Amino acid sequence: MLVFAVETSCDETSICIMESNKKIHSHMIYSQEIHKKHGGVVPELASRAHLEILQKLYLDCFKKSKISINDIDVFSATCGPGLIGGLLVGSIFTKSLAIGSKKPFLPINHLEAHITSTSYNNEIKYPHLIMLLTGGHTQIYLMQNKNNIKLLGETIDDAVGEAFDKVGKLLNLGYPGGPEIEKRAAYGNKNTYQLPIPLASSKNLDFSFSGIKTFVNILTKKNSLTKKFVNDLSASFQKNIEDILSIKLQNALDSFKNKPINIKNVSIVGGVANNNYIKKSLTKITKKNNIEIFFPINEMISDNAAMIAWNCICKYDESLLDLNFKANPRLAI
Ligand code: KG4
Ligand code: ZN
């Protein structure tokens, strides 16, 4: 089966052609530059940029792969959650190709695609625990089997990637903040500032990040943004996030101790899984608990169409084909 997939839920425009044997015939990701000067994603600009870029990416993808559109068996696109303008552009573009080629369309949930991204390069054993760490979501899921995904906890305010982005903005590091904070943190002292750990003592699996951003905001008002200050605060902030994620991962594993659920492996997915410092810490926690940890391949960590194609392949079923499926910014799993 040859799948054509499109991702446009935020500020990455991406197309992938993947075969059901996992072969990626072509995969292109265009990160929209236009948002950098605004310090965050501007939805209207994002949808316009998707519209402009999709057609070029589409031509490039087919040219590179030497595949003809007539060879595609299924067309799939992210239909939510995300920014409605981008979702509409991507889904309508892909549906039109499906109609034109008289082939089916399979709608994809963006979060589900992140969640199944580690099954591309790993043998998942169930029950499986997933930490989803993106710019819009921070959630912990339990997957009892391929079709049973249960939400165990999530952020009650900002998402973890959003916290990186907002702190990055306060420190004048541009957008997105995550990669730049990781770079600057390497030169800073992580013990300089003691940041709050919200909901630390509660055993539940919810997160809160907005207070940390406020705390950083107060620090930036009291200090000038010297190189040393930015590096030290980046390192302290990154360590603080690492502490929170480690506590919550351990809480999640502890919550199964007296239950007949024996977690076999953990997946860390979404853009924040790019962070090597966080990766190392979470790996340590799973080692201590004798559990395997999985991360997606590099090109499936940040938003991308390969994970959309892979999710389409994983869940493909004729009953799910739906040309009339409406893009939904709040689409739930
Ligand atoms: O999964 P993703 O690409 O898009 C969403 O679905 O939101 O995640 C984007 C988020 C951004 O907030 C970005 O700052 C964060 O992932 N991110 C990082 C790093 N690289 C990307 N956060 C921390 N460290 C990184 N190296
Ligand atoms: Zn995402």
GROMACS .gro file of N, CA, C and O and ligand atoms in nm, residues 12 110 114 133-136 161-162 164-165 176-179 182 270-272 274-275 301-303, ligand 1:
model
  122
   12GLU      N    1   0.444   2.374   1.053
   12GLU     CA    2   0.524   2.292   0.963
   12GLU      C    3   0.434   2.246   0.850
   12GLU      O    4   0.325   2.193   0.875
  110HIS      N    5  -0.370   1.415   1.486
  110HIS     CA    6  -0.230   1.455   1.502
  110HIS      C    7  -0.166   1.392   1.628
  110HIS      O    8  -0.051   1.347   1.624
  114HIS      N    9   0.156   1.129   1.671
  114HIS     CA   10   0.273   1.141   1.759
  114HIS      C   11   0.285   1.013   1.843
  114HIS      O   12   0.393   0.957   1.859
  133LEU      N   13   0.484   1.525   2.456
  133LEU     CA   14   0.539   1.655   2.496
  133LEU      C   15   0.553   1.746   2.375
  133LEU      O   16   0.653   1.741   2.303
  134THR      N   17   0.452   1.827   2.350
  134THR     CA   18   0.456   1.912   2.229
  134THR      C   19   0.435   2.060   2.265
  134THR      O   20   0.431   2.096   2.383
  135GLY      N   21   0.419   2.141   2.162
  135GLY     CA   22   0.396   2.284   2.184
  135GLY      C   23   0.253   2.313   2.224
  135GLY      O   24   0.222   2.421   2.275
  136GLY      N   25   0.163   2.218   2.201
  136GLY     CA   26   0.022   2.241   2.233
  136GLY      C   27  -0.033   2.145   2.337
  136GLY      O   28  -0.141   2.170   2.392
  161GLY      N   29   0.608   2.247   2.573
  161GLY     CA   30   0.677   2.314   2.462
  161GLY      C   31   0.644   2.463   2.462
  161GLY      O   32   0.729   2.547   2.433
  162GLU      N   33   0.520   2.493   2.497
  162GLU     CA   34   0.475   2.633   2.505
  162GLU      C   35   0.557   2.706   2.613
  162GLU      O   36   0.594   2.823   2.595
  164PHE      N   37   0.864   2.635   2.704
  164PHE     CA   38   0.995   2.660   2.641
  164PHE      C   39   0.986   2.783   2.550
  164PHE      O   40   1.073   2.869   2.550
  165ASP      N   41   0.878   2.789   2.471
  165ASP     CA   42   0.865   2.899   2.374
  165ASP      C   43   0.846   3.034   2.444
  165ASP      O   44   0.901   3.135   2.404
  176PRO      N   45   1.119   2.890   1.753
  176PRO     CA   46   1.072   2.834   1.880
  176PRO      C   47   1.183   2.839   1.987
  176PRO      O   48   1.301   2.829   1.955
  177GLY      N   49   1.141   2.850   2.112
  177GLY     CA   50   1.237   2.867   2.222
  177GLY      C   51   1.313   2.740   2.258
  177GLY      O   52   1.429   2.747   2.301
  178GLY      N   53   1.249   2.624   2.242
  178GLY     CA   54   1.307   2.498   2.291
  178GLY      C   55   1.450   2.472   2.245
  178GLY      O   56   1.541   2.458   2.329
  179PRO      N   57   1.473   2.467   2.113
  179PRO     CA   58   1.609   2.434   2.067
  179PRO      C   59   1.714   2.536   2.115
  179PRO      O   60   1.824   2.499   2.153
  182GLU      N   61   1.795   2.492   2.485
  182GLU     CA   62   1.884   2.376   2.505
  182GLU      C   63   2.029   2.415   2.473
  182GLU      O   64   2.121   2.379   2.547
  270GLY      N   65   0.684   1.379   2.056
  270GLY     CA   66   0.655   1.522   2.041
  270GLY      C   67   0.783   1.605   2.043
  270GLY      O   68   0.890   1.556   2.085
  271GLY      N   69   0.774   1.730   2.000
  271GLY     CA   70   0.890   1.817   1.979
  271GLY      C   71   0.989   1.826   2.094
  271GLY      O   72   1.110   1.834   2.072
  272VAL      N   73   0.939   1.824   2.219
  272VAL     CA   74   1.028   1.839   2.335
  272VAL      C   75   1.119   1.714   2.349
  272VAL      O   76   1.224   1.721   2.414
  274ASN      N   77   1.308   1.620   2.141
  274ASN     CA   78   1.435   1.654   2.076
  274ASN      C   79   1.542   1.686   2.180
  274ASN      O   80   1.661   1.684   2.150
  275ASN      N   81   1.498   1.722   2.301
  275ASN     CA   82   1.590   1.774   2.402
  275ASN      C   83   1.673   1.662   2.465
  275ASN      O   84   1.622   1.576   2.535
  301ILE      N   85   1.015   1.334   1.515
  301ILE     CA   86   0.998   1.395   1.649
  301ILE      C   87   0.914   1.522   1.639
  301ILE      O   88   0.804   1.531   1.692
  302SER      N   89   0.968   1.623   1.570
  302SER     CA   90   0.889   1.747   1.552
  302SER      C   91   0.782   1.721   1.447
  302SER      O   92   0.786   1.618   1.379
  303ASP      N   93   0.688   1.813   1.431
  303ASP     CA   94   0.576   1.789   1.340
  303ASP      C   95   0.624   1.749   1.200
  303ASP      O   96   0.713   1.814   1.144
  334KG4     O1   97   0.558   1.828   1.831
  334KG4     P1   98   0.591   1.966   1.789
  334KG4     O2   99   0.686   1.982   1.673
  334KG4     O3  100   0.463   2.047   1.751
  334KG4     C1  101   0.340   2.039   1.819
  334KG4     O4  102   0.265   1.943   1.794
  334KG4     O5  103   0.320   2.132   1.901
  334KG4     O6  104   0.650   2.043   1.917
  334KG4     C2  105   0.693   2.174   1.908
  334KG4     C3  106   0.752   2.215   2.042
  334KG4     C4  107   0.788   2.363   2.048
  334KG4     O7  108   0.724   2.420   2.158
  334KG4     C5  109   0.940   2.363   2.061
  334KG4     O8  110   0.992   2.470   2.138
  334KG4     C6  111   0.965   2.229   2.129
  334KG4     O9  112   0.873   2.142   2.069
  334KG4     N1  113   1.103   2.183   2.109
  334KG4     C7  114   1.193   2.170   2.209
  334KG4     C8  115   1.315   2.132   2.147
  334KG4     N2  116   1.294   2.123   2.013
  334KG4     C9  117   1.163   2.155   1.991
  334KG4     N3  118   1.181   2.186   2.342
  334KG4    C10  119   1.291   2.166   2.417
  334KG4     N4  120   1.413   2.132   2.366
  334KG4    C11  121   1.428   2.113   2.232
  334KG4     N5  122   1.548   2.080   2.182
   0.00000   0.00000   0.00000
